[in-house]
mmCIF file with all atom_site columns, C-alpha atoms in Angstrom:
data_model
loop_
_atom_site.group_PDB
_atom_site.id
_atom_site.type_symbol
_atom_site.label_atom_id
_atom_site.label_alt_id
_atom_site.label_comp_id
_atom_site.label_asym_id
_atom_site.label_entity_id
_atom_site.label_seq_id
_atom_site.pdbx_PDB_ins_code
_atom_site.Cartn_x
_atom_site.Cartn_y
_atom_site.Cartn_z
_atom_site.occupancy
_atom_site.B_iso_or_equiv
_atom_site.pdbx_formal_charge
_atom_site.auth_seq_id
_atom_site.auth_comp_id
_atom_site.auth_asym_id
_atom_site.auth_atom_id
_atom_site.pdbx_PDB_model_num
ATOM 1   C CA . MET K 1 1   ? 72.412 16.960  72.935 1.00 46.00 ? 1   MET K CA 1
ATOM 2   C CA . ILE K 1 2   ? 71.773 13.498  71.501 1.00 49.00 ? 2   ILE K CA 1
ATOM 3   C CA . ASN K 1 3   ? 69.591 10.876  73.167 1.00 47.00 ? 3   ASN K CA 1
ATOM 4   C CA . TYR K 1 4   ? 70.653 7.316   72.338 1.00 46.00 ? 4   TYR K CA 1
ATOM 5   C CA . PRO K 1 5   ? 68.352 4.253   72.588 1.00 50.00 ? 5   PRO K CA 1
ATOM 6   C CA . ASN K 1 6   ? 70.097 3.066   75.764 1.00 48.00 ? 6   ASN K CA 1
ATOM 7   C CA . GLY K 1 7   ? 68.938 6.231   77.525 1.00 50.00 ? 7   GLY K CA 1
ATOM 8   C CA . LYS K 1 8   ? 72.367 7.850   77.835 1.00 48.00 ? 8   LYS K CA 1
ATOM 9   C CA . LYS K 1 9   ? 72.689 11.487  76.927 1.00 49.00 ? 9   LYS K CA 1
ATOM 10  C CA . VAL K 1 10  ? 75.796 12.679  75.134 1.00 47.00 ? 10  VAL K CA 1
ATOM 11  C CA . VAL K 1 11  ? 76.774 16.318  74.857 1.00 50.00 ? 11  VAL K CA 1
ATOM 12  C CA . LYS K 1 12  ? 79.285 17.169  72.145 1.00 48.00 ? 12  LYS K CA 1
ATOM 13  C CA . THR K 1 13  ? 81.553 20.161  72.273 1.00 47.00 ? 13  THR K CA 1
ATOM 14  C CA . SER K 1 14  ? 82.438 21.932  69.026 1.00 47.00 ? 14  SER K CA 1
ATOM 15  C CA . ASN K 1 15  ? 85.919 20.311  69.068 1.00 48.00 ? 15  ASN K CA 1
ATOM 16  C CA . GLN K 1 16  ? 84.464 16.809  69.400 1.00 46.00 ? 16  GLN K CA 1
ATOM 17  C CA . LYS K 1 17  ? 82.027 17.191  66.503 1.00 45.00 ? 17  LYS K CA 1
ATOM 18  C CA . ASN K 1 18  ? 84.654 17.231  63.746 1.00 46.00 ? 18  ASN K CA 1
ATOM 19  C CA . SER K 1 19  ? 86.868 14.486  65.181 1.00 42.00 ? 19  SER K CA 1
ATOM 20  C CA . ASN K 1 20  ? 83.861 12.198  65.731 1.00 42.00 ? 20  ASN K CA 1
ATOM 21  C CA . LYS K 1 21  ? 82.738 12.653  62.128 1.00 40.00 ? 21  LYS K CA 1
ATOM 22  C CA . VAL K 1 22  ? 86.077 11.384  60.831 1.00 39.00 ? 22  VAL K CA 1
ATOM 23  C CA . ILE K 1 23  ? 86.076 8.331   63.114 1.00 36.00 ? 23  ILE K CA 1
ATOM 24  C CA . LYS K 1 24  ? 82.437 7.544   62.370 1.00 37.00 ? 24  LYS K CA 1
ATOM 25  C CA . SER K 1 25  ? 82.804 7.712   58.589 1.00 37.00 ? 25  SER K CA 1
ATOM 26  C CA . LYS K 1 26  ? 85.932 5.534   58.663 1.00 39.00 ? 26  LYS K CA 1
ATOM 27  C CA . SER K 1 27  ? 84.309 2.805   60.764 1.00 37.00 ? 27  SER K CA 1
ATOM 28  C CA . LEU K 1 28  ? 81.165 2.859   58.621 1.00 38.00 ? 28  LEU K CA 1
ATOM 29  C CA . SER K 1 29  ? 83.106 2.481   55.404 1.00 43.00 ? 29  SER K CA 1
ATOM 30  C CA . ASN K 1 30  ? 85.076 -0.466  56.825 1.00 40.00 ? 30  ASN K CA 1
ATOM 31  C CA . ALA K 1 31  ? 81.960 -2.202  58.089 1.00 41.00 ? 31  ALA K CA 1
ATOM 32  C CA . ASN K 1 32  ? 80.020 -1.681  54.878 1.00 48.00 ? 32  ASN K CA 1
ATOM 33  C CA . ARG K 1 33  ? 82.731 -2.170  52.258 1.00 44.00 ? 33  ARG K CA 1
ATOM 34  C CA . GLY K 1 34  ? 81.023 -5.249  50.775 1.00 50.00 ? 34  GLY K CA 1
ATOM 35  C CA . MET K 1 35  ? 77.613 -3.606  50.961 1.00 63.00 ? 35  MET K CA 1
ATOM 36  C CA . ASP K 1 36  ? 78.840 -0.596  48.962 1.00 88.00 ? 36  ASP K CA 1
ATOM 37  C CA . LEU K 1 37  ? 80.001 -2.898  46.156 1.00 92.00 ? 37  LEU K CA 1
ATOM 38  C CA . GLU K 1 38  ? 76.755 -4.842  46.318 1.00 93.00 ? 38  GLU K CA 1
ATOM 39  C CA . HIS K 1 39  ? 74.727 -1.624  46.224 1.00 94.00 ? 39  HIS K CA 1
ATOM 40  C CA . ASP K 1 40  ? 76.576 -0.422  43.109 1.00 95.00 ? 40  ASP K CA 1
ATOM 41  C CA . ILE K 1 41  ? 76.158 -3.793  41.376 1.00 96.00 ? 41  ILE K CA 1
ATOM 42  C CA . ASN K 1 42  ? 72.434 -3.737  42.209 1.00 95.00 ? 42  ASN K CA 1
ATOM 43  C CA . LEU K 1 43  ? 72.126 -0.269  40.632 1.00 96.00 ? 43  LEU K CA 1
ATOM 44  C CA . SER K 1 44  ? 74.083 -1.454  37.590 1.00 97.00 ? 44  SER K CA 1
ATOM 45  C CA . ASN K 1 45  ? 71.838 -4.494  37.186 1.00 96.00 ? 45  ASN K CA 1
ATOM 46  C CA . GLU K 1 46  ? 68.780 -2.254  37.495 1.00 97.00 ? 46  GLU K CA 1
ATOM 47  C CA . TYR K 1 47  ? 70.194 -0.095  34.691 1.00 97.00 ? 47  TYR K CA 1
ATOM 48  C CA . TYR K 1 48  ? 70.846 -3.172  32.521 1.00 97.00 ? 48  TYR K CA 1
ATOM 49  C CA . ILE K 1 49  ? 67.308 -4.466  33.137 1.00 97.00 ? 49  ILE K CA 1
ATOM 50  C CA . ASN K 1 50  ? 65.691 -1.106  32.302 1.00 97.00 ? 50  ASN K CA 1
ATOM 51  C CA . ALA K 1 51  ? 67.797 -0.876  29.128 1.00 97.00 ? 51  ALA K CA 1
ATOM 52  C CA . LYS K 1 52  ? 66.848 -4.511  28.322 1.00 97.00 ? 52  LYS K CA 1
ATOM 53  C CA . LEU K 1 53  ? 70.529 -5.425  28.026 1.00 97.00 ? 53  LEU K CA 1
ATOM 54  C CA . ALA K 1 54  ? 70.672 -8.178  30.659 1.00 97.00 ? 54  ALA K CA 1
ATOM 55  C CA . PHE K 1 55  ? 68.429 -9.662  33.328 1.00 97.00 ? 55  PHE K CA 1
ATOM 56  C CA . ILE K 1 56  ? 70.650 -10.296 36.331 1.00 97.00 ? 56  ILE K CA 1
ATOM 57  C CA . TYR K 1 57  ? 69.293 -10.330 39.870 1.00 95.00 ? 57  TYR K CA 1
ATOM 58  C CA . LYS K 1 58  ? 70.522 -10.468 43.454 1.00 92.00 ? 58  LYS K CA 1
ATOM 59  C CA . ARG K 1 59  ? 69.806 -13.943 44.779 1.00 77.00 ? 59  ARG K CA 1
ATOM 60  C CA . PRO K 1 60  ? 67.878 -13.799 48.072 1.00 66.00 ? 60  PRO K CA 1
ATOM 61  C CA . THR K 1 61  ? 69.278 -15.662 51.063 1.00 63.00 ? 61  THR K CA 1
ATOM 62  C CA . PRO K 1 62  ? 66.828 -18.443 51.971 1.00 55.00 ? 62  PRO K CA 1
ATOM 63  C CA . ILE K 1 63  ? 65.486 -18.015 55.518 1.00 56.00 ? 63  ILE K CA 1
ATOM 64  C CA . ASN K 1 64  ? 62.981 -19.921 57.625 1.00 59.00 ? 64  ASN K CA 1
ATOM 65  C CA . ILE K 1 65  ? 60.703 -17.600 59.605 1.00 62.00 ? 65  ILE K CA 1
ATOM 66  C CA . VAL K 1 66  ? 60.002 -18.816 63.145 1.00 62.00 ? 66  VAL K CA 1
ATOM 67  C CA . LYS K 1 67  ? 58.192 -15.892 64.762 1.00 72.00 ? 67  LYS K CA 1
ATOM 68  C CA . VAL K 1 68  ? 56.435 -12.772 63.478 1.00 73.00 ? 68  VAL K CA 1
ATOM 69  C CA . ASP K 1 69  ? 55.308 -9.781  65.552 1.00 73.00 ? 69  ASP K CA 1
ATOM 70  C CA . TYR K 1 70  ? 52.048 -8.413  64.151 1.00 80.00 ? 70  TYR K CA 1
ATOM 71  C CA . SER K 1 71  ? 51.587 -5.685  66.775 1.00 78.00 ? 71  SER K CA 1
ATOM 72  C CA . LYS K 1 72  ? 53.309 -3.058  64.569 1.00 73.00 ? 72  LYS K CA 1
ATOM 73  C CA . GLY K 1 73  ? 52.724 -4.607  61.177 1.00 75.00 ? 73  GLY K CA 1
ATOM 74  C CA . ALA K 1 74  ? 54.344 -7.865  60.138 1.00 75.00 ? 74  ALA K CA 1
ATOM 75  C CA . ARG K 1 75  ? 57.852 -7.800  61.640 1.00 74.00 ? 75  ARG K CA 1
ATOM 76  C CA . ILE K 1 76  ? 60.061 -10.897 61.711 1.00 68.00 ? 76  ILE K CA 1
ATOM 77  C CA . THR K 1 77  ? 61.431 -11.340 65.228 1.00 69.00 ? 77  THR K CA 1
ATOM 78  C CA . ASP K 1 78  ? 62.991 -14.795 64.925 1.00 65.00 ? 78  ASP K CA 1
ATOM 79  C CA . ALA K 1 79  ? 64.366 -16.572 61.858 1.00 57.00 ? 79  ALA K CA 1
ATOM 80  C CA . TYR K 1 80  ? 67.272 -18.720 60.748 1.00 53.00 ? 80  TYR K CA 1
ATOM 81  C CA . PHE K 1 81  ? 69.024 -19.473 57.484 1.00 53.00 ? 81  PHE K CA 1
ATOM 82  C CA . GLU K 1 82  ? 67.413 -22.515 55.872 1.00 55.00 ? 82  GLU K CA 1
ATOM 83  C CA . LYS K 1 83  ? 70.543 -23.465 53.975 1.00 55.00 ? 83  LYS K CA 1
ATOM 84  C CA . GLN K 1 84  ? 73.744 -21.857 52.814 1.00 64.00 ? 84  GLN K CA 1
ATOM 85  C CA . SER K 1 85  ? 73.198 -19.526 49.902 1.00 66.00 ? 85  SER K CA 1
ATOM 86  C CA . THR K 1 86  ? 75.205 -20.117 46.761 1.00 77.00 ? 86  THR K CA 1
ATOM 87  C CA . THR K 1 87  ? 76.411 -16.960 44.997 1.00 87.00 ? 87  THR K CA 1
ATOM 88  C CA . ASP K 1 88  ? 75.231 -13.366 45.021 1.00 86.00 ? 88  ASP K CA 1
ATOM 89  C CA . TYR K 1 89  ? 73.920 -12.901 41.475 1.00 95.00 ? 89  TYR K CA 1
ATOM 90  C CA . ASN K 1 90  ? 72.442 -14.868 38.603 1.00 95.00 ? 90  ASN K CA 1
ATOM 91  C CA . GLY K 1 91  ? 70.551 -14.192 35.405 1.00 97.00 ? 91  GLY K CA 1
ATOM 92  C CA . VAL K 1 92  ? 70.619 -14.211 31.627 1.00 97.00 ? 92  VAL K CA 1
ATOM 93  C CA . TYR K 1 93  ? 72.676 -12.222 29.136 1.00 98.00 ? 93  TYR K CA 1
ATOM 94  C CA . LYS K 1 94  ? 72.610 -12.773 25.359 1.00 97.00 ? 94  LYS K CA 1
ATOM 95  C CA . GLY K 1 95  ? 70.944 -16.150 25.836 1.00 96.00 ? 95  GLY K CA 1
ATOM 96  C CA . ARG K 1 96  ? 73.558 -17.429 28.299 1.00 97.00 ? 96  ARG K CA 1
ATOM 97  C CA . TYR K 1 97  ? 73.131 -18.145 32.003 1.00 97.00 ? 97  TYR K CA 1
ATOM 98  C CA . ILE K 1 98  ? 75.373 -15.956 34.192 1.00 97.00 ? 98  ILE K CA 1
ATOM 99  C CA . ASP K 1 99  ? 76.293 -16.590 37.821 1.00 96.00 ? 99  ASP K CA 1
ATOM 100 C CA . PHE K 1 100 ? 78.748 -14.608 39.922 1.00 96.00 ? 100 PHE K CA 1
ATOM 101 C CA . GLU K 1 101 ? 79.906 -13.724 43.412 1.00 94.00 ? 101 GLU K CA 1
ATOM 102 C CA . ALA K 1 102 ? 80.871 -10.201 44.512 1.00 94.00 ? 102 ALA K CA 1
ATOM 103 C CA . LYS K 1 103 ? 83.538 -9.627  47.176 1.00 94.00 ? 103 LYS K CA 1
ATOM 104 C CA . ALA K 1 104 ? 85.456 -6.665  48.562 1.00 94.00 ? 104 ALA K CA 1
ATOM 105 C CA . THR K 1 105 ? 88.744 -6.580  50.430 1.00 94.00 ? 105 THR K CA 1
ATOM 106 C CA . GLN K 1 106 ? 90.604 -3.837  52.295 1.00 94.00 ? 106 GLN K CA 1
ATOM 107 C CA . SER K 1 107 ? 93.959 -5.544  51.739 1.00 94.00 ? 107 SER K CA 1
ATOM 108 C CA . ARG K 1 108 ? 96.322 -3.811  49.338 1.00 95.00 ? 108 ARG K CA 1
ATOM 109 C CA . THR K 1 109 ? 98.286 -6.972  48.582 1.00 95.00 ? 109 THR K CA 1
ATOM 110 C CA . SER K 1 110 ? 95.890 -9.922  48.332 1.00 96.00 ? 110 SER K CA 1
ATOM 111 C CA . PHE K 1 111 ? 92.376 -11.325 48.335 1.00 96.00 ? 111 PHE K CA 1
ATOM 112 C CA . PRO K 1 112 ? 91.836 -13.948 51.099 1.00 94.00 ? 112 PRO K CA 1
ATOM 113 C CA . LEU K 1 113 ? 90.511 -17.270 49.846 1.00 94.00 ? 113 LEU K CA 1
ATOM 114 C CA . SER K 1 114 ? 88.755 -17.627 53.215 1.00 92.00 ? 114 SER K CA 1
ATOM 115 C CA . ASN K 1 115 ? 86.232 -15.099 51.822 1.00 90.00 ? 115 ASN K CA 1
ATOM 116 C CA . ILE K 1 116 ? 84.951 -17.898 49.586 1.00 92.00 ? 116 ILE K CA 1
ATOM 117 C CA . THR K 1 117 ? 83.101 -20.930 50.922 1.00 91.00 ? 117 THR K CA 1
ATOM 118 C CA . LYS K 1 118 ? 83.421 -24.478 49.603 1.00 93.00 ? 118 LYS K CA 1
ATOM 119 C CA . HIS K 1 119 ? 79.738 -24.639 48.657 1.00 91.00 ? 119 HIS K CA 1
ATOM 120 C CA . GLN K 1 120 ? 80.179 -21.515 46.491 1.00 93.00 ? 120 GLN K CA 1
ATOM 121 C CA . ILE K 1 121 ? 83.081 -23.165 44.679 1.00 95.00 ? 121 ILE K CA 1
ATOM 122 C CA . ILE K 1 122 ? 81.024 -26.331 44.118 1.00 95.00 ? 122 ILE K CA 1
ATOM 123 C CA . HIS K 1 123 ? 78.087 -24.267 42.874 1.00 94.00 ? 123 HIS K CA 1
ATOM 124 C CA . LEU K 1 124 ? 80.271 -22.383 40.362 1.00 96.00 ? 124 LEU K CA 1
ATOM 125 C CA . GLU K 1 125 ? 81.839 -25.656 39.183 1.00 97.00 ? 125 GLU K CA 1
ATOM 126 C CA . ASN K 1 126 ? 78.316 -26.939 38.505 1.00 96.00 ? 126 ASN K CA 1
ATOM 127 C CA . VAL K 1 127 ? 77.446 -23.760 36.584 1.00 97.00 ? 127 VAL K CA 1
ATOM 128 C CA . LEU K 1 128 ? 80.564 -24.165 34.424 1.00 97.00 ? 128 LEU K CA 1
ATOM 129 C CA . SER K 1 129 ? 79.925 -27.866 33.789 1.00 97.00 ? 129 SER K CA 1
ATOM 130 C CA . ALA K 1 130 ? 76.394 -26.997 32.587 1.00 97.00 ? 130 ALA K CA 1
ATOM 131 C CA . GLY K 1 131 ? 77.784 -24.452 30.102 1.00 97.00 ? 131 GLY K CA 1
ATOM 132 C CA . GLY K 1 132 ? 77.023 -21.304 32.093 1.00 97.00 ? 132 GLY K CA 1
ATOM 133 C CA . ILE K 1 133 ? 79.233 -18.253 32.582 1.00 98.00 ? 133 ILE K CA 1
ATOM 134 C CA . ALA K 1 134 ? 80.732 -17.939 36.070 1.00 97.00 ? 134 ALA K CA 1
ATOM 135 C CA . PHE K 1 135 ? 83.011 -15.298 37.530 1.00 97.00 ? 135 PHE K CA 1
ATOM 136 C CA . PHE K 1 136 ? 83.873 -13.175 40.547 1.00 97.00 ? 136 PHE K CA 1
ATOM 137 C CA . ILE K 1 137 ? 83.728 -9.410  40.855 1.00 97.00 ? 137 ILE K CA 1
ATOM 138 C CA . VAL K 1 138 ? 86.372 -8.410  43.403 1.00 97.00 ? 138 VAL K CA 1
ATOM 139 C CA . GLU K 1 139 ? 86.948 -4.893  44.692 1.00 96.00 ? 139 GLU K CA 1
ATOM 140 C CA . PHE K 1 140 ? 90.290 -3.840  46.138 1.00 96.00 ? 140 PHE K CA 1
ATOM 141 C CA . VAL K 1 141 ? 88.922 -0.962  48.206 1.00 95.00 ? 141 VAL K CA 1
ATOM 142 C CA . SER K 1 142 ? 92.308 0.564   49.060 1.00 93.00 ? 142 SER K CA 1
ATOM 143 C CA . HIS K 1 143 ? 93.281 0.670   45.354 1.00 95.00 ? 143 HIS K CA 1
ATOM 144 C CA . GLY K 1 144 ? 89.858 1.875   44.235 1.00 94.00 ? 144 GLY K CA 1
ATOM 145 C CA . GLU K 1 145 ? 89.815 -0.899  41.625 1.00 96.00 ? 145 GLU K CA 1
ATOM 146 C CA . ILE K 1 146 ? 87.260 -3.549  40.713 1.00 97.00 ? 146 ILE K CA 1
ATOM 147 C CA . PHE K 1 147 ? 88.197 -6.667  38.759 1.00 98.00 ? 147 PHE K CA 1
ATOM 148 C CA . LEU K 1 148 ? 86.228 -9.349  36.995 1.00 98.00 ? 148 LEU K CA 1
ATOM 149 C CA . MET K 1 149 ? 88.025 -12.671 37.435 1.00 97.00 ? 149 MET K CA 1
ATOM 150 C CA . ASP K 1 150 ? 86.932 -15.837 35.643 1.00 97.00 ? 150 ASP K CA 1
ATOM 151 C CA . ALA K 1 151 ? 85.678 -18.468 38.093 1.00 97.00 ? 151 ALA K CA 1
ATOM 152 C CA . LYS K 1 152 ? 88.022 -21.125 36.649 1.00 97.00 ? 152 LYS K CA 1
ATOM 153 C CA . PHE K 1 153 ? 91.044 -19.127 37.800 1.00 97.00 ? 153 PHE K CA 1
ATOM 154 C CA . ILE K 1 154 ? 89.744 -18.699 41.357 1.00 96.00 ? 154 ILE K CA 1
ATOM 155 C CA . ILE K 1 155 ? 88.543 -22.317 41.580 1.00 96.00 ? 155 ILE K CA 1
ATOM 156 C CA . ASP K 1 156 ? 92.028 -23.490 40.559 1.00 96.00 ? 156 ASP K CA 1
ATOM 157 C CA . LYS K 1 157 ? 93.635 -21.240 43.207 1.00 95.00 ? 157 LYS K CA 1
ATOM 158 C CA . TYR K 1 158 ? 91.121 -22.421 45.818 1.00 95.00 ? 158 TYR K CA 1
ATOM 159 C CA . TYR K 1 159 ? 92.142 -26.062 45.324 1.00 95.00 ? 159 TYR K CA 1
ATOM 160 C CA . HIS K 1 160 ? 95.829 -25.805 44.398 1.00 93.00 ? 160 HIS K CA 1
ATOM 161 C CA . SER K 1 161 ? 97.375 -22.604 45.771 1.00 89.00 ? 161 SER K CA 1
ATOM 162 C CA . GLU K 1 162 ? 99.982 -22.930 48.517 1.00 90.00 ? 162 GLU K CA 1
ATOM 163 C CA . ARG K 1 163 ? 98.933 -19.487 49.705 1.00 90.00 ? 163 ARG K CA 1
ATOM 164 C CA . LYS K 1 164 ? 95.710 -18.741 51.571 1.00 93.00 ? 164 LYS K CA 1
ATOM 165 C CA . SER K 1 165 ? 95.079 -15.800 49.290 1.00 94.00 ? 165 SER K CA 1
ATOM 166 C CA . ILE K 1 166 ? 95.329 -14.593 45.698 1.00 96.00 ? 166 ILE K CA 1
ATOM 167 C CA . VAL K 1 167 ? 97.867 -11.792 45.311 1.00 96.00 ? 167 VAL K CA 1
ATOM 168 C CA . TYR K 1 168 ? 96.777 -8.421  43.955 1.00 96.00 ? 168 TYR K CA 1
ATOM 169 C CA . ASP K 1 169 ? 99.289 -8.764  41.103 1.00 97.00 ? 169 ASP K CA 1
ATOM 170 C CA . ASP K 1 170 ? 97.382 -11.844 39.855 1.00 97.00 ? 170 ASP K CA 1
ATOM 171 C CA . PHE K 1 171 ? 94.246 -9.722  39.547 1.00 97.00 ? 171 PHE K CA 1
ATOM 172 C CA . VAL K 1 172 ? 96.202 -7.126  37.590 1.00 97.00 ? 172 VAL K CA 1
ATOM 173 C CA . LYS K 1 173 ? 97.749 -9.801  35.340 1.00 97.00 ? 173 LYS K CA 1
ATOM 174 C CA . TYR K 1 174 ? 94.866 -12.270 34.866 1.00 97.00 ? 174 TYR K CA 1
ATOM 175 C CA . GLY K 1 175 ? 91.800 -10.278 35.880 1.00 97.00 ? 175 GLY K CA 1
ATOM 176 C CA . HIS K 1 176 ? 89.945 -7.638  33.926 1.00 97.00 ? 176 HIS K CA 1
ATOM 177 C CA . LEU K 1 177 ? 89.518 -4.119  35.284 1.00 97.00 ? 177 LEU K CA 1
ATOM 178 C CA . ILE K 1 178 ? 85.911 -2.929  35.320 1.00 96.00 ? 178 ILE K CA 1
ATOM 179 C CA . ASN K 1 179 ? 85.239 0.713   34.503 1.00 90.00 ? 179 ASN K CA 1
ATOM 180 C CA . ARG K 1 180 ? 83.249 2.814   36.927 1.00 91.00 ? 180 ARG K CA 1
ATOM 181 C CA . SER K 1 181 ? 80.788 5.259   35.453 1.00 88.00 ? 181 SER K CA 1
ATOM 182 C CA . TYR K 1 182 ? 77.678 7.193   36.377 1.00 87.00 ? 182 TYR K CA 1
ATOM 183 C CA . LYS K 1 183 ? 75.207 4.840   34.689 1.00 89.00 ? 183 LYS K CA 1
ATOM 184 C CA . PRO K 1 184 ? 75.814 1.998   35.151 1.00 93.00 ? 184 PRO K CA 1
ATOM 185 C CA . ARG K 1 185 ? 78.066 2.446   38.188 1.00 93.00 ? 185 ARG K CA 1
ATOM 186 C CA . ILE K 1 186 ? 79.972 -0.795  37.644 1.00 95.00 ? 186 ILE K CA 1
ATOM 187 C CA . ASP K 1 187 ? 79.842 -1.471  33.919 1.00 96.00 ? 187 ASP K CA 1
ATOM 188 C CA . PHE K 1 188 ? 80.813 -5.139  33.844 1.00 97.00 ? 188 PHE K CA 1
ATOM 189 C CA . LEU K 1 189 ? 78.971 -6.222  30.665 1.00 97.00 ? 189 LEU K CA 1
ATOM 190 C CA . PRO K 1 190 ? 81.711 -4.939  28.276 1.00 96.00 ? 190 PRO K CA 1
ATOM 191 C CA . VAL K 1 191 ? 84.170 -7.199  30.133 1.00 97.00 ? 191 VAL K CA 1
ATOM 192 C CA . VAL K 1 192 ? 81.725 -10.119 29.900 1.00 97.00 ? 192 VAL K CA 1
ATOM 193 C CA . ASP K 1 193 ? 81.457 -9.445  26.148 1.00 97.00 ? 193 ASP K CA 1
ATOM 194 C CA . GLU K 1 194 ? 85.240 -9.435  25.764 1.00 96.00 ? 194 GLU K CA 1
ATOM 195 C CA . LEU K 1 195 ? 85.733 -12.654 27.745 1.00 96.00 ? 195 LEU K CA 1
ATOM 196 C CA . TYR K 1 196 ? 82.761 -14.814 26.837 1.00 97.00 ? 196 TYR K CA 1
ATOM 197 C CA . PHE K 1 197 ? 81.250 -13.561 23.566 1.00 96.00 ? 197 PHE K CA 1
ATOM 198 C CA . LYS K 1 198 ? 84.210 -13.141 21.178 1.00 87.00 ? 198 LYS K CA 1
#
């Protein structure tokens, strides 16, 4: 018997246990698809930092704290986003500033441009104009593939594409497949070397 926070008690039969596991794992993976990619990039960046290869960090989302509950330690109970965040990651590699956004999509055929906000595009344009390196890491979950795509390509599509998405075939043709490994999980630095340091 399982007691849930709303006070309801649920009794599972042996037949229900297996079918519920399948449904639960599917809904969790759909809900957390972007978080899985982010988690793996965070682990990869941690590996790069420990190996002193690159110093790339997850950019925190700026929030304004309104109310804190100190009765059980310091717990934020009310807050709001101060301003829109820019991109997910930034740092330094081989003396160059790096800035990138990580996205995941369940679609087999395309990556929706609606996943990118105008302020992110403007931010990446500013990075490029200042001589920095800017790109996207995009995971096609259903294909099990992760691509690094130069920001210039996506910026151009954002402004000039007649479609509201970038087709998967464009990622295959113009993007760069990132190898998965044990350590680091998403080894994107070899692709960065190939694109920006040759």
